[in-house]
Amino acid sequence: MTSPQGRMRPEHPTARRIVDLVSRFALRTAGAALPDDAVTSGVVLASADVLPGDVFVAVPGLKVHGAAYAAQALDAGAAAVLTDEAGQRLLADAGLGARAPVLLADDPRALAGPVAAWLHDEPGTRLVTVGITGTNGKTTTTYFVDAALRARHATTAVLGTVELRIGEEAIESPRTTVEAPVLQAILALALERGASAVSTEVSSHALALGRVRGLEFDVAAFTNLQRDHLDFHGDMEGYFRDKAKLFAPGQARRGVVVVDDEWGRRLVAESAIPVESVATHVGSLESADADWAVVGADIGLDGVGSTFVLRGPDGAEHTAASPLPGLVNVSNAALAVVVAHAAGVDLDVAIEAVAHAHEIPGRMERVIERGGGLPLSLVDYAHTPDALVLALEAVRPITPGRLILVLGSDGDRDQGKRPLMGEIAARLADVVVVTDENPRSEDPATIRAAILDGVRSQRPHLTDVHEATSRTQAIHDALALATDQDTVIITGKGHEPTQEIAGVFHRYNDRDVLREAHAAHETRVARQGSIA
């Protein structure tokens, strides 16, 4: 997916001399001579985003070095290339060394963020900044925090999985956390447009790859750590180490950590910055020692949200609420209240704002209401074993009939979780429809087979288990199987606007397909009525 940098740059960028950049970051120079008056106003990692005068940062990739795209960047007007020695050799081999100054660093990826921050005059220092990491709940918590920040700040920005939004203007986000130069450009643009606070989702990939370097968050938050992305991090220890990078001096000033799991408790114990702990499971052993704790909760059903009592560090108890149902959203709301308070929002204001936060795209999103022969139908992003358990447990109490689940699992990602997802589906859903998520380069049938192996371990005779080779067909099948006493929940993709198959991104969204299936159902009903 194309980077948003071309559409999310400051309208009045700061121009800086490239020789000052070289001096500021102690860079070595090679290639063409660097004129004293050469200036730049942009830093990019993607050659397709280069505008005349930009510095193109060519970094080693998983498969190809960025210097392989230097010709495209130079043709677009790049004023210089910042790279490492391997990149310089590639430039020389391609005969490009003399076309522009080459700025050399041992780790250009690590410098991309600080260079962009310097170029844009450190925009993060003039904003209230919140960074939220964890496996599950990042998006929901980010939107809850933004709701609280908007109660104090006239204009805010939200950067995350769903969108990149400044005020009321938004574009689709290409990933959970954008590349470091894009992040700094958006922060500068947010300042231009009057924003004074920013909430950012911070993925483990972003932390491992340095996408938030150059930005010191005012508050960092941690939701939980569950099995995910082990194809990238290797194991849970590696996953934790990358998540913990957000809680380091220079990366965040203070932290707020949910201590419901062992990883959160370890993070509090090992953090090198001041942190506040939040326990969100009523009656847990962690509640007594946590700075903040949920000490009572009335878990809402049928979309009415939940109320809970949050005990503060001074022992005072505060009645709060989550606008979304389920225990998991009590956790997200409690964390958001504490984070917003740490970011300068009065506690009572934060509680009120979170309680009335808007619906989160693709998170327990009710697309079709129950009635007229149709089931309650929801879309949820749950794509890890723990998230799937929480999603199914949240909708079971609001389901008079059967719980019908549509699920898949991503290709080119952690293969070990596929049978686990199947086992959970078989245990907690009544009807299971296995289909595709984003197969990417893998054979979709192989992915489905691994999920079905997990299902078979719980249901050897495959009762009420179906397989659909098309995700669209899976959703139509689920609705066709359901009555208005049932609940259909479609998990895995949530808000996502595309489906990646064999390297091609196809426009696709679960909500849109659900609405189309609903319309088709209405048409069938109308035809049957006219025939009768």
Short mmCIF file of C-alpha atoms in Angstrom, two decimals, residues 24-316:
data_model
loop_
_atom_site.label_atom_id
_atom_site.label_comp_id
_atom_site.label_asym_id
_atom_site.label_seq_id
_atom_site.Cartn_x
_atom_site.Cartn_y
_atom_site.Cartn_z
CA ARG A 24 24.13 17.67 13.44
CA PHE A 25 24.20 13.88 13.01
CA ALA A 26 27.94 13.44 12.41
CA LEU A 27 27.40 11.88 8.98
CA ARG A 28 30.10 10.97 6.51
CA THR A 29 29.75 12.15 2.92
CA ALA A 30 30.47 10.55 -0.44
CA GLY A 31 29.17 10.79 -3.98
CA ALA A 32 28.61 14.17 -5.60
CA ALA A 33 29.88 17.31 -3.90
CA LEU A 34 27.49 18.82 -1.35
CA PRO A 35 26.89 22.54 -2.00
CA ASP A 36 26.74 24.73 1.10
CA ASP A 37 23.40 26.17 -0.03
CA ALA A 38 21.68 22.82 -0.76
CA VAL A 39 18.51 22.56 1.34
CA THR A 40 15.90 19.93 2.12
CA SER A 41 12.40 20.08 3.55
CA GLY A 42 11.48 16.41 3.50
CA VAL A 43 12.76 12.99 4.55
CA VAL A 44 11.33 9.81 3.05
CA LEU A 45 11.92 6.07 3.23
CA ALA A 46 9.74 5.20 0.22
CA SER A 47 11.15 6.22 -3.16
CA ALA A 48 7.63 6.63 -4.55
CA ASP A 49 7.03 9.46 -2.05
CA VAL A 50 10.02 11.58 -3.02
CA LEU A 51 9.41 15.22 -3.86
CA PRO A 52 12.13 17.52 -5.25
CA GLY A 53 14.58 18.40 -2.51
CA ASP A 54 13.85 15.44 -0.24
CA VAL A 55 16.48 13.31 1.46
CA PHE A 56 15.88 9.67 0.50
CA VAL A 57 16.78 7.26 3.32
CA ALA A 58 17.86 3.92 1.82
CA VAL A 59 17.85 1.21 4.48
CA PRO A 60 18.39 -2.55 4.44
CA GLY A 61 15.08 -4.37 3.94
CA LEU A 62 13.99 -7.91 4.70
CA LYS A 63 14.58 -8.86 1.06
CA VAL A 64 15.97 -5.85 -0.83
CA HIS A 65 18.14 -2.92 0.19
CA GLY A 66 16.43 0.45 -0.25
CA ALA A 67 19.38 1.65 -2.32
CA ALA A 68 17.99 -0.50 -5.14
CA TYR A 69 15.29 2.17 -5.50
CA ALA A 70 17.67 5.14 -5.45
CA ALA A 71 17.40 5.74 -9.20
CA GLN A 72 13.64 6.25 -8.84
CA ALA A 73 14.23 8.62 -5.91
CA LEU A 74 16.85 10.63 -7.79
CA ASP A 75 14.67 10.84 -10.90
CA ALA A 76 11.96 12.31 -8.67
CA GLY A 77 14.36 15.00 -7.45
CA ALA A 78 15.93 13.66 -4.26
CA ALA A 79 18.62 16.09 -3.10
CA ALA A 80 20.66 13.46 -1.27
CA VAL A 81 20.66 9.80 -0.27
CA LEU A 82 21.19 8.79 3.35
CA THR A 83 22.35 5.18 3.53
CA ASP A 84 24.95 2.77 4.90
CA GLU A 85 28.09 1.40 3.30
CA ALA A 86 26.20 -1.49 1.70
CA GLY A 87 23.86 1.04 0.14
CA GLN A 88 26.77 3.14 -1.06
CA ARG A 89 28.23 0.11 -2.83
CA LEU A 90 24.90 -0.55 -4.54
CA LEU A 91 24.77 3.08 -5.67
CA ALA A 92 28.29 2.85 -7.02
CA ASP A 93 27.59 -0.43 -8.83
CA ALA A 94 24.55 1.16 -10.45
CA GLY A 95 26.54 4.20 -11.55
CA LEU A 96 24.50 6.51 -9.32
CA GLY A 97 27.21 7.62 -6.90
CA ALA A 98 27.90 10.89 -8.70
CA ARG A 99 24.28 11.93 -9.23
CA ALA A 100 23.73 13.29 -5.72
CA PRO A 101 25.48 13.62 -2.38
CA VAL A 102 25.54 10.38 -0.40
CA LEU A 103 25.28 10.73 3.37
CA LEU A 104 26.62 7.75 5.28
CA ALA A 105 25.60 6.36 8.67
CA ASP A 106 26.13 2.97 10.29
CA ASP A 107 22.37 2.60 10.94
CA PRO A 108 20.34 4.92 8.68
CA ARG A 109 17.05 3.38 9.82
CA ALA A 110 17.76 4.42 13.41
CA LEU A 111 18.46 7.97 12.21
CA ALA A 112 15.38 8.36 9.98
CA GLY A 113 13.14 9.45 12.84
CA PRO A 114 15.58 11.81 14.58
CA VAL A 115 16.54 13.40 11.24
CA ALA A 116 12.89 13.96 10.33
CA ALA A 117 12.15 15.33 13.82
CA TRP A 118 15.07 17.77 13.50
CA LEU A 119 13.96 18.82 10.05
CA HIS A 120 10.40 19.56 11.23
CA ASP A 121 11.64 21.40 14.34
CA GLU A 122 10.77 18.66 16.84
CA PRO A 123 6.96 18.75 16.49
CA GLY A 124 6.43 16.12 19.19
CA THR A 125 7.76 18.48 21.85
CA ARG A 126 4.91 20.92 21.12
CA LEU A 127 2.13 18.33 21.39
CA VAL A 128 0.73 16.16 24.14
CA THR A 129 1.66 12.69 22.87
CA VAL A 130 0.33 9.31 23.93
CA GLY A 131 1.65 5.99 22.59
CA ILE A 132 -0.28 2.76 23.17
CA THR A 133 1.15 -0.71 22.66
CA GLY A 134 0.10 -4.28 23.46
CA THR A 135 -1.33 -7.23 21.54
CA ASN A 136 -5.06 -6.65 21.92
CA GLY A 137 -6.99 -3.49 22.63
CA LYS A 138 -4.62 -0.91 21.14
CA THR A 139 -7.14 0.52 18.70
CA THR A 140 -10.06 0.67 21.10
CA THR A 141 -7.94 2.17 23.86
CA THR A 142 -6.50 4.75 21.46
CA TYR A 143 -9.97 5.92 20.47
CA PHE A 144 -11.06 6.02 24.11
CA VAL A 145 -8.00 8.13 24.98
CA ASP A 146 -8.69 10.43 22.04
CA ALA A 147 -12.25 10.94 23.26
CA ALA A 148 -10.87 12.06 26.62
CA LEU A 149 -8.22 14.30 25.06
CA ARG A 150 -10.86 15.97 22.89
CA ALA A 151 -12.65 17.01 26.05
CA ARG A 152 -9.66 19.24 26.82
CA HIS A 153 -8.06 19.91 23.41
CA ALA A 154 -9.96 21.64 20.60
CA THR A 155 -8.19 19.59 17.91
CA THR A 156 -6.55 16.19 18.26
CA ALA A 157 -4.97 13.61 15.99
CA VAL A 158 -5.30 9.82 16.00
CA LEU A 159 -2.72 7.66 14.24
CA GLY A 160 -3.26 3.94 14.14
CA THR A 161 -4.52 0.81 12.48
CA VAL A 162 -7.79 2.23 11.17
CA GLU A 163 -6.90 5.73 10.03
CA LEU A 164 -4.61 8.73 10.19
CA ARG A 165 -6.85 11.55 11.38
CA ILE A 166 -6.19 15.18 12.19
CA GLY A 167 -9.30 16.92 13.45
CA GLU A 168 -12.10 15.71 11.19
CA GLU A 169 -9.91 14.88 8.17
CA ALA A 170 -8.76 11.28 7.82
CA ILE A 171 -7.19 8.88 5.36
CA GLU A 172 -6.80 5.10 5.51
CA SER A 173 -3.77 3.97 7.44
CA PRO A 174 -1.30 1.68 5.65
CA ARG A 175 -0.21 -0.02 8.88
CA THR A 176 -0.59 0.23 12.64
CA THR A 177 2.38 2.61 12.99
CA VAL A 178 3.67 4.59 10.01
CA GLU A 179 7.36 4.91 9.19
CA ALA A 180 9.35 7.42 11.25
CA PRO A 181 9.60 10.21 8.62
CA VAL A 182 5.86 9.93 7.91
CA LEU A 183 5.10 10.13 11.63
CA GLN A 184 7.15 13.30 12.05
CA ALA A 185 5.59 14.90 8.97
CA ILE A 186 2.09 14.16 10.29
CA LEU A 187 2.96 15.62 13.68
CA ALA A 188 4.17 18.80 11.95
CA LEU A 189 0.98 18.94 9.89
CA ALA A 190 -1.11 18.39 13.03
CA LEU A 191 0.53 21.43 14.59
CA GLU A 192 -0.18 23.49 11.48
CA ARG A 193 -3.85 22.54 11.73
CA GLY A 194 -4.12 23.51 15.35
CA ALA A 195 -3.88 20.11 17.02
CA SER A 196 -2.44 20.04 20.51
CA ALA A 197 -2.68 16.32 21.36
CA VAL A 198 -1.96 13.09 19.50
CA SER A 199 -2.80 9.45 20.30
CA THR A 200 -0.73 6.85 18.49
CA GLU A 201 -0.88 3.08 18.29
CA VAL A 202 2.62 1.66 18.55
CA SER A 203 3.12 -1.83 17.15
CA SER A 204 5.87 -4.24 18.12
CA HIS A 205 7.13 -4.10 14.53
CA ALA A 206 7.36 -0.32 14.82
CA LEU A 207 9.39 -0.58 18.00
CA ALA A 208 11.70 -3.23 16.53
CA LEU A 209 12.23 -1.17 13.37
CA GLY A 210 12.60 2.21 15.01
CA ARG A 211 9.49 3.85 13.58
CA VAL A 212 8.90 5.95 16.72
CA ARG A 213 12.51 6.96 17.25
CA GLY A 214 12.81 10.73 17.37
CA LEU A 215 9.60 11.05 19.40
CA GLU A 216 9.51 10.96 23.19
CA PHE A 217 5.93 10.24 24.28
CA ASP A 218 4.48 12.08 27.25
CA VAL A 219 2.65 8.88 28.22
CA ALA A 220 3.21 5.30 27.07
CA ALA A 221 0.56 2.64 27.70
CA PHE A 222 0.52 -1.17 27.66
CA THR A 223 -2.64 -3.27 27.29
CA ASN A 224 -1.50 -6.91 27.37
CA LEU A 225 0.78 -9.38 25.65
CA GLN A 226 -0.74 -12.43 23.95
CA ARG A 227 0.47 -14.80 21.26
CA ASP A 228 0.90 -12.95 17.97
CA HIS A 229 3.62 -12.03 15.46
CA LEU A 230 5.93 -14.83 16.58
CA ASP A 231 6.94 -15.26 12.95
CA PHE A 232 8.68 -11.86 13.33
CA HIS A 233 9.79 -11.83 16.98
CA GLY A 234 10.72 -15.52 17.28
CA ASP A 235 9.18 -16.20 20.68
CA MET A 236 7.25 -14.46 23.44
CA GLU A 237 10.47 -13.25 25.07
CA GLY A 238 11.51 -11.49 21.87
CA TYR A 239 8.00 -10.10 21.49
CA PHE A 240 8.11 -8.72 25.04
CA ARG A 241 11.55 -7.17 24.60
CA ASP A 242 10.38 -5.23 21.56
CA LYS A 243 7.20 -4.05 23.30
CA ALA A 244 9.25 -2.94 26.31
CA LYS A 245 11.29 -0.57 24.11
CA LEU A 246 8.42 1.91 24.38
CA PHE A 247 9.08 2.20 28.12
CA ALA A 248 12.66 3.40 27.85
CA PRO A 249 14.15 6.78 28.77
CA GLY A 250 14.08 9.01 25.71
CA GLN A 251 11.16 7.07 24.21
CA ALA A 252 8.57 7.93 26.88
CA ARG A 253 8.50 10.10 29.99
CA ARG A 254 6.03 8.01 31.99
CA GLY A 255 3.99 4.86 31.54
CA VAL A 256 0.67 3.26 32.43
CA VAL A 257 0.63 -0.55 32.41
CA VAL A 258 -2.19 -3.06 32.75
CA VAL A 259 -0.94 -5.80 35.09
CA ASP A 260 -3.57 -8.46 34.42
CA ASP A 261 -0.97 -10.73 32.79
CA GLU A 262 2.57 -11.75 33.72
CA TRP A 263 4.06 -9.55 31.00
CA GLY A 264 2.47 -6.39 32.33
CA ARG A 265 3.69 -7.18 35.84
CA ARG A 266 7.18 -7.81 34.51
CA LEU A 267 7.10 -4.57 32.54
CA VAL A 268 6.28 -2.61 35.71
CA ALA A 269 9.11 -4.34 37.57
CA GLU A 270 11.68 -3.75 34.84
CA SER A 271 10.66 -0.34 33.48
CA ALA A 272 13.32 2.36 33.60
CA ILE A 273 10.72 5.16 33.54
CA PRO A 274 8.04 5.98 36.15
CA VAL A 275 4.96 3.80 35.61
CA GLU A 276 1.50 3.48 37.12
CA SER A 277 -0.09 0.02 37.27
CA VAL A 278 -3.72 -0.76 36.47
CA ALA A 279 -5.48 -4.01 37.48
CA THR A 280 -8.76 -4.54 35.66
CA HIS A 281 -9.91 -8.00 36.83
CA VAL A 282 -12.19 -7.63 39.82
CA GLY A 283 -10.92 -9.54 42.83
CA SER A 284 -7.57 -10.47 41.29
CA LEU A 285 -4.43 -10.73 43.41
CA GLU A 286 -2.96 -7.83 41.45
CA SER A 287 -5.74 -5.47 42.52
CA ALA A 288 -4.41 -4.99 46.03
CA ASP A 289 -0.98 -3.80 44.93
CA ALA A 290 -1.91 -1.92 41.75
CA ASP A 291 -1.97 1.88 41.73
CA TRP A 292 -5.38 1.76 40.02
CA ALA A 293 -7.81 -1.14 40.15
CA VAL A 294 -11.26 -2.06 38.90
CA VAL A 295 -12.96 -3.16 42.11
CA GLY A 296 -16.47 -3.71 40.78
CA ALA A 297 -18.04 -4.16 37.36
CA ASP A 298 -21.44 -4.67 35.79
CA ILE A 299 -20.65 -6.18 32.41
CA GLY A 300 -23.07 -4.78 29.85
CA LEU A 301 -24.96 -6.93 27.39
CA ASP A 302 -26.66 -6.33 24.05
CA GLY A 303 -24.55 -3.32 23.18
CA VAL A 304 -25.30 -1.23 26.26
CA GLY A 305 -21.71 -1.13 27.47
CA SER A 306 -20.49 -1.77 30.99
CA THR A 307 -20.17 0.19 34.22
CA PHE A 308 -17.34 -0.28 36.66
CA VAL A 309 -15.77 1.17 39.77
CA LEU A 310 -12.17 2.38 39.47
CA ARG A 311 -10.14 2.76 42.66
CA GLY A 312 -7.39 5.37 42.47
CA PRO A 313 -3.99 5.54 44.17
CA ASP A 314 -5.52 7.57 47.01
CA GLY A 315 -8.13 4.89 47.69
CA ALA A 316 -11.01 6.98 46.29
#
